[in-house]
mmCIF file of C-alpha atoms in Angstrom:
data_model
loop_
_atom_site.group_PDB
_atom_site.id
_atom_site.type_symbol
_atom_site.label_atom_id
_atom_site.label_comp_id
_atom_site.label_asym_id
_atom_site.label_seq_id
_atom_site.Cartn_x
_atom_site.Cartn_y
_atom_site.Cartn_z
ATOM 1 C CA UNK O 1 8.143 15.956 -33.506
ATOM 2 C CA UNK O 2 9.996 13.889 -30.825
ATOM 3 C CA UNK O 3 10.542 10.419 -31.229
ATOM 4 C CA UNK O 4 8.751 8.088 -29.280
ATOM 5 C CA UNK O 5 10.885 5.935 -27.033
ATOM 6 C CA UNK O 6 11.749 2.506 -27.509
ATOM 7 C CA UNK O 7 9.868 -0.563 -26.929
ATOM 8 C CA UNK O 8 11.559 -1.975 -23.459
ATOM 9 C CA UNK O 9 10.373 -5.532 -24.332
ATOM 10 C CA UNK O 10 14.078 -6.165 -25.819
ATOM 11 C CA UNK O 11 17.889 -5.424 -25.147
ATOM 12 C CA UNK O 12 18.378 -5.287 -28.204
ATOM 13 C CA UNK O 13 19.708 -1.738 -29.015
ATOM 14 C CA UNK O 14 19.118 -2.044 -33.035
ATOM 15 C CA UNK O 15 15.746 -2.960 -33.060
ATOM 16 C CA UNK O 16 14.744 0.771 -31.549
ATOM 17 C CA UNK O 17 16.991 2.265 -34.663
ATOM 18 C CA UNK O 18 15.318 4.642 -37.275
ATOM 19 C CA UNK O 19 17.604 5.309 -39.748
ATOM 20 C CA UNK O 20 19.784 3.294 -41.510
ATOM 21 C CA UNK O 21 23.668 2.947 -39.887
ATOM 22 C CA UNK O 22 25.835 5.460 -41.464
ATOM 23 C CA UNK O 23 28.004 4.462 -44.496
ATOM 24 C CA UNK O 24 31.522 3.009 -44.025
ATOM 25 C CA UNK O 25 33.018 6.272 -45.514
ATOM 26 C CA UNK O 26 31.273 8.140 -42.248
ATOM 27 C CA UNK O 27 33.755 9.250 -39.476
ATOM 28 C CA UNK O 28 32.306 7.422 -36.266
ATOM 29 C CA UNK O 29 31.592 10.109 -34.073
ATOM 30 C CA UNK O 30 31.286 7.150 -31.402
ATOM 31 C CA UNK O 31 34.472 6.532 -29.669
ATOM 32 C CA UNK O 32 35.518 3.384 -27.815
ATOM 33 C CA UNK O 33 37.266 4.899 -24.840
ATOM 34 C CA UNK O 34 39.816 2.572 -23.761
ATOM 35 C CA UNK O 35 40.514 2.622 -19.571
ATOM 36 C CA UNK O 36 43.600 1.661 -17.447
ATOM 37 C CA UNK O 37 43.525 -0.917 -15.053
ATOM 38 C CA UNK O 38 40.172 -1.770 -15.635
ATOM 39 C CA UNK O 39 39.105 -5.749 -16.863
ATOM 40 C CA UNK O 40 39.103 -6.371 -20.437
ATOM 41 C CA UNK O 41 35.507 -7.190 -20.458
ATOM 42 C CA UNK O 42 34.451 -4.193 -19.839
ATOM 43 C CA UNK O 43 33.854 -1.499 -23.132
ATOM 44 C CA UNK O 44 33.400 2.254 -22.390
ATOM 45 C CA UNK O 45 31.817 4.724 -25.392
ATOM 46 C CA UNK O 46 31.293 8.195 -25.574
ATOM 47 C CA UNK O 47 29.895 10.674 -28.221
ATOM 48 C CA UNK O 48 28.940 14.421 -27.689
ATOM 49 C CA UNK O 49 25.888 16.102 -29.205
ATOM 50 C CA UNK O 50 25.367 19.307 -30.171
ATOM 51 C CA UNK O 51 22.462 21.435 -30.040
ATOM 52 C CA UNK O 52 20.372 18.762 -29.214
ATOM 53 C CA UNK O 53 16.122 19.688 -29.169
ATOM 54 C CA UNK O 54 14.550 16.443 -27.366
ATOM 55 C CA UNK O 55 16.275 16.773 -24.025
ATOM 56 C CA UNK O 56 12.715 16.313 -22.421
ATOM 57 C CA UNK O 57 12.076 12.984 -23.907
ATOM 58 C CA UNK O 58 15.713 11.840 -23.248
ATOM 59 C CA UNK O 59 15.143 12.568 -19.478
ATOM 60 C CA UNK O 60 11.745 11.244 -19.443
ATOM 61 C CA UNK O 61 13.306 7.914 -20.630
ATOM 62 C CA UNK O 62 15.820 8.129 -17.947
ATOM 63 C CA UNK O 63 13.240 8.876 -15.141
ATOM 64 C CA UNK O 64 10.430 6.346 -16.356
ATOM 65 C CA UNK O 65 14.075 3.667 -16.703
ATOM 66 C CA UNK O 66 13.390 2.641 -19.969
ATOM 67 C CA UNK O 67 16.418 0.044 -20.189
ATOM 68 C CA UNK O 68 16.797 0.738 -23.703
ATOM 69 C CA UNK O 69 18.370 4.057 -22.146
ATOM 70 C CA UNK O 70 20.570 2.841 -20.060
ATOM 71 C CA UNK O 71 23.154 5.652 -20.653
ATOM 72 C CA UNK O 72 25.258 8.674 -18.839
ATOM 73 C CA UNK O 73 23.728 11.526 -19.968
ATOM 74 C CA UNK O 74 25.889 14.218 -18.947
ATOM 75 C CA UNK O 75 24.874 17.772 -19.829
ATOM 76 C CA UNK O 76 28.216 19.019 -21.885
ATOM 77 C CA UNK O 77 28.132 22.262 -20.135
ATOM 78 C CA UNK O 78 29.019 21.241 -16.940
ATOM 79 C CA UNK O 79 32.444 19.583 -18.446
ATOM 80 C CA UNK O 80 35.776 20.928 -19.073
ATOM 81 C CA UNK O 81 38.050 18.346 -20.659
ATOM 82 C CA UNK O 82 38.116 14.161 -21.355
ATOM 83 C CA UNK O 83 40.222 14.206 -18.529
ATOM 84 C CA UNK O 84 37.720 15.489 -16.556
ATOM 85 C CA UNK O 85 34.828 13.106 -17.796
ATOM 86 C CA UNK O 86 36.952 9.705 -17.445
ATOM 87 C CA UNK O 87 38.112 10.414 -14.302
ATOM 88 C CA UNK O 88 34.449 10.252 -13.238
ATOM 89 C CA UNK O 89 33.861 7.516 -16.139
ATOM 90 C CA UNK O 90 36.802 5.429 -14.567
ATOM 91 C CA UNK O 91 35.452 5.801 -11.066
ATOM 92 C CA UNK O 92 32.261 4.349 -11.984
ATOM 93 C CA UNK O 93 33.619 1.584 -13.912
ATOM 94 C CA UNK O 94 36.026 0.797 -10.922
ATOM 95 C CA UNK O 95 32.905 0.779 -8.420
ATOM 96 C CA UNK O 96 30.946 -0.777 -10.367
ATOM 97 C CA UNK O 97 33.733 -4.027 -10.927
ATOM 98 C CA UNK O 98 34.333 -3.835 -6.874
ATOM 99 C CA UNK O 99 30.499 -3.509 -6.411
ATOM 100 C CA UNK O 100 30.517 -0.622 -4.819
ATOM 101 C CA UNK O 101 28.186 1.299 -6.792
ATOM 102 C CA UNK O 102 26.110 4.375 -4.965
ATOM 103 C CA UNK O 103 23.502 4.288 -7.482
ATOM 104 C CA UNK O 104 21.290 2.118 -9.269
ATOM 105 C CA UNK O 105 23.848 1.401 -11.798
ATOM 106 C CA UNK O 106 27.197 2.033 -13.370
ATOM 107 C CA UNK O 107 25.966 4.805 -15.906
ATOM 108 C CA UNK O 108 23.834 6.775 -12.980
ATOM 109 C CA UNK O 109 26.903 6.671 -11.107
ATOM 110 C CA UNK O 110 28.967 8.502 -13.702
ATOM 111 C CA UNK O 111 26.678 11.539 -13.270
ATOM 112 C CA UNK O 112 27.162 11.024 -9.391
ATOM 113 C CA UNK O 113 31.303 10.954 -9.855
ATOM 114 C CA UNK O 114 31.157 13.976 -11.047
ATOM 115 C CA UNK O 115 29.989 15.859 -7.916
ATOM 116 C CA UNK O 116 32.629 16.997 -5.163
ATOM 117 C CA UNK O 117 30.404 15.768 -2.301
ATOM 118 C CA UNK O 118 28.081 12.704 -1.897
ATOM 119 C CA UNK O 119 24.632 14.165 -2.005
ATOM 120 C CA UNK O 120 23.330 11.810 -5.787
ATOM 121 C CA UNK O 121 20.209 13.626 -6.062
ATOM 122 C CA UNK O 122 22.407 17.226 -6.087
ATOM 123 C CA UNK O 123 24.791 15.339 -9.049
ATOM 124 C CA UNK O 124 21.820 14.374 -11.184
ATOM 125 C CA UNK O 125 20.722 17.717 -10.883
ATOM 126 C CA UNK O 126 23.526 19.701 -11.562
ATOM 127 C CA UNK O 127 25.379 17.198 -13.882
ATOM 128 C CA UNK O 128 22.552 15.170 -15.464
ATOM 129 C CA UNK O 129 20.546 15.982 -18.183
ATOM 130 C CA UNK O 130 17.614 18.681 -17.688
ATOM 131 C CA UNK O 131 14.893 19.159 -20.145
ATOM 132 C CA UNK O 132 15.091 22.809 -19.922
ATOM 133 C CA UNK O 133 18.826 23.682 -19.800
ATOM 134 C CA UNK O 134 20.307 20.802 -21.681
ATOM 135 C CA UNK O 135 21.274 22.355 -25.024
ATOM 136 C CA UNK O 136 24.579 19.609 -25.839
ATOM 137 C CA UNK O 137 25.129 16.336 -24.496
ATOM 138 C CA UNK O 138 27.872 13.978 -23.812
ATOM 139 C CA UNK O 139 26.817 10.255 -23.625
ATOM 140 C CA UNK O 140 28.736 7.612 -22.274
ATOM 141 C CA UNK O 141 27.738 3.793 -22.145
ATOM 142 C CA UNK O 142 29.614 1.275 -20.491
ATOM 143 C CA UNK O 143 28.647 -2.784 -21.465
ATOM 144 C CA UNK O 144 30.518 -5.775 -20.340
ATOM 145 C CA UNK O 145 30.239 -9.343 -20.706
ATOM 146 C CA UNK O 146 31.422 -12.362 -19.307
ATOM 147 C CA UNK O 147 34.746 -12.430 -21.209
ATOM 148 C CA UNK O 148 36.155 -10.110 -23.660
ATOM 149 C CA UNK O 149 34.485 -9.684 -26.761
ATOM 150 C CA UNK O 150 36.145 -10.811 -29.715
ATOM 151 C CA UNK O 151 36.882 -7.733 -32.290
ATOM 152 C CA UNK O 152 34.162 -8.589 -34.833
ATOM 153 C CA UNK O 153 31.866 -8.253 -32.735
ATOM 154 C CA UNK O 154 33.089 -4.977 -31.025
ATOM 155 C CA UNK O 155 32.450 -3.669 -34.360
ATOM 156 C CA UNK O 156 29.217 -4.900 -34.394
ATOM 157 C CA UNK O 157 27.824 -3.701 -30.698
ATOM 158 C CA UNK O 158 29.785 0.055 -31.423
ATOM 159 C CA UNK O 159 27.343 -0.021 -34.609
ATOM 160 C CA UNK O 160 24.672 -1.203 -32.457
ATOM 161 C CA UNK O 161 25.081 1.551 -29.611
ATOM 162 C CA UNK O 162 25.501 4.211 -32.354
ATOM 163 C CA UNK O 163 22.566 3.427 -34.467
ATOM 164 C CA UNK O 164 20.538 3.806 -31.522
ATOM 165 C CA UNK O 165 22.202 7.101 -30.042
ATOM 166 C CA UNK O 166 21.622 8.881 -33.585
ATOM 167 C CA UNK O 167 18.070 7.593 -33.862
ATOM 168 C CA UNK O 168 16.795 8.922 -30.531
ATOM 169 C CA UNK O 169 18.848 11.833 -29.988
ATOM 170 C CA UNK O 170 18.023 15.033 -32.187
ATOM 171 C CA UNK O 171 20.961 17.033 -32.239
ATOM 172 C CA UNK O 172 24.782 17.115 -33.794
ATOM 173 C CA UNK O 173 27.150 14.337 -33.285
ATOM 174 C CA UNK O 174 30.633 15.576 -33.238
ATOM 175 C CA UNK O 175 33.685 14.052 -32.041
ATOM 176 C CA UNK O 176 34.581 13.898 -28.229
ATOM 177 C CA UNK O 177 37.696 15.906 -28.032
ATOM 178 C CA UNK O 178 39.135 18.793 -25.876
ATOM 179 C CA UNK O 179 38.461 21.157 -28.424
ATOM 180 C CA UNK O 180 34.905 20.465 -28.757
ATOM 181 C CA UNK O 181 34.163 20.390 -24.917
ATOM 182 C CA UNK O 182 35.697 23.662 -24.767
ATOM 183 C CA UNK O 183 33.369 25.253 -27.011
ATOM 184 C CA UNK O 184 30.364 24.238 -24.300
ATOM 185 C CA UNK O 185 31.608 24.181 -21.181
ATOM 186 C CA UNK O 186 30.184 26.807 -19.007
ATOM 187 C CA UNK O 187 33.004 27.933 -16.821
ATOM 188 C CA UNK O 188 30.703 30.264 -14.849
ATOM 189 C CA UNK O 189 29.080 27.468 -13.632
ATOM 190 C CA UNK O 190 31.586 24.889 -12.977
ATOM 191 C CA UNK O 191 33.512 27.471 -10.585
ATOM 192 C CA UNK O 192 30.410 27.317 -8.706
ATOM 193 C CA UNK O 193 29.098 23.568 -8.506
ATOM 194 C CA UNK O 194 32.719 22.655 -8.148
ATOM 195 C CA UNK O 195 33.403 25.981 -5.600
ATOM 196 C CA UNK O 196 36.296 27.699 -7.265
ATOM 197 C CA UNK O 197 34.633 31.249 -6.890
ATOM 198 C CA UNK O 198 37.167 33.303 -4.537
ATOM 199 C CA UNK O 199 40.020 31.184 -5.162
ATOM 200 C CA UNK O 200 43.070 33.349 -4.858
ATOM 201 C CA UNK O 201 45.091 31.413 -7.131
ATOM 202 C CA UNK O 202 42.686 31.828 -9.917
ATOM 203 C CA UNK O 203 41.763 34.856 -9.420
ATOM 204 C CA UNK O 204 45.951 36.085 -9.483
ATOM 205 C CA UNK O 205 45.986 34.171 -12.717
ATOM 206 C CA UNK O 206 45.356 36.509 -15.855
ATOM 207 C CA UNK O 207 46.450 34.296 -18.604
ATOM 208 C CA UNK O 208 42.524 32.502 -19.376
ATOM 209 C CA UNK O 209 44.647 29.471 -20.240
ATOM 210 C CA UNK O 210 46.553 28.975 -17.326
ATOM 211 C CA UNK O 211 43.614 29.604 -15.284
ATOM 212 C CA UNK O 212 41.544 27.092 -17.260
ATOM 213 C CA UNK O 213 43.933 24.611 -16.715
ATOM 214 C CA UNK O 214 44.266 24.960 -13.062
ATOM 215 C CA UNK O 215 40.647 24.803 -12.401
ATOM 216 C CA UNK O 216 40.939 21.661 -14.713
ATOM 217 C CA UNK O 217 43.062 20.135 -11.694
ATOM 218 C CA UNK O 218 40.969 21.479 -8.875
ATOM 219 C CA UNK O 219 37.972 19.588 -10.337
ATOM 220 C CA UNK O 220 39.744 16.349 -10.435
ATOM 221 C CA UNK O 221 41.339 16.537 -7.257
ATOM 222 C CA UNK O 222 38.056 17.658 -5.863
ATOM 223 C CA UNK O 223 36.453 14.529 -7.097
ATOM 224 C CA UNK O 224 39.276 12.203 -6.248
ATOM 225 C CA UNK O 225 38.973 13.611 -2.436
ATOM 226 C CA UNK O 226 35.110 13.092 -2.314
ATOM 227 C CA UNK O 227 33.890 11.720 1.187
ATOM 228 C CA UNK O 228 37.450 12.161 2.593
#
């Protein structure tokens, strides 16, 4: 049965939580995802989720903008490394601080940062969550406050942001690491939404690798020269 979404009468992510925060002897699969060169009040998390069966109601919250889901949802398959993901992450932090921001808001314009061109509704589509293709998940939310939050009560809103993730979300958390993106990223389709089919260079390449980490670089440098 899918849970039902969140009252949006509060901010307050715990309130929407349904089971109990994990134990202190649970690895946090929630990882504060520290940023160059971006201001100290601003906090960036991420978490991946595997095999995840409610992508419908996640999107519906997104589409309806339930603020209690005021998230990047990112479907997994469509990226290849962190390095990939924070590049877009960082560019949406950094438009968001110069308010710049193509999109309603800084977590909507993750999803967009991720595209090659500037066409939004194309980057929700391809790189957003879809309730019939999204199978794993990477989340990111990005919070900031006037000044920088004192430690204690880091702690307390990364508790906060993961209660809430692992109530609503039915699927696996895992940790957000190379290794785990590899395992879901769809390479077939990121040559094409990112246009690396026909690419002499890649195609020359025979070591899956080598190759892998060259198209790794043509997808950054593809986003970096966006609009240019």
């Amino acid at each position: 049965m899918s849970k039902r979404p969140a009252s949006s009468e509060t901010s307050d992510l715990s309130t929407t939580s349904k089971r109990p925060k994990p134990p202190s002897n649970t690895p946090m699969s929630l990882e504060r995802i520290p940023l160059e060169h971006i201001p100290p009040n601003y906090r960036v998390y991420g978490a991946l989720f595997r095999d995840v069966s409610n992508a419908p109601f996640l999107q519906t919250q997104l589409i309806s903008r339930n603020p209690e889901f005021e998230y990047a949802f990112i479907d997994a398959s469509t990226i290849v490394s962190r390095a990939h993901l924070l590049a877009a992450v960082w560019n949406a932090v950094y438009s968001s601080v110069e308010g710049n921001l193509r999109t309603p808001n800084v977590h909507s314009e993750v999803v967009a940062s991720l595209n090659i061109n500037n066409n939004i509704a194309d980057g929700y589509r391809r790189w957003g969550i879809t309730s019939d293709k999204t199978k794993d998940l990477v989340v990111v939310k990005i919070l900031s406050s006037p000044e920088p939050l004192p430690q204690a009560e880091q702690e307390n809103e990364a508790e906060e942001v993961l209660s809430h993730l692992t109530s609503q979300i039915e699927g696996r958390l895992v940790r957000l690491t190379d290794q785990e993106i590899a395992e879901v990223t769809d390479w077939q389709k990121v040559r094409k939404y990112y246009k690396l089919n026909g690419v002499p260079v890649l195609d020359q390449t025979k070591d899956e690798a080598v190759k892998r980490k060259k198209m790794e670089s043509m997808v950054i440098m593809g986003m970096a020269l966006r609009g240019l």
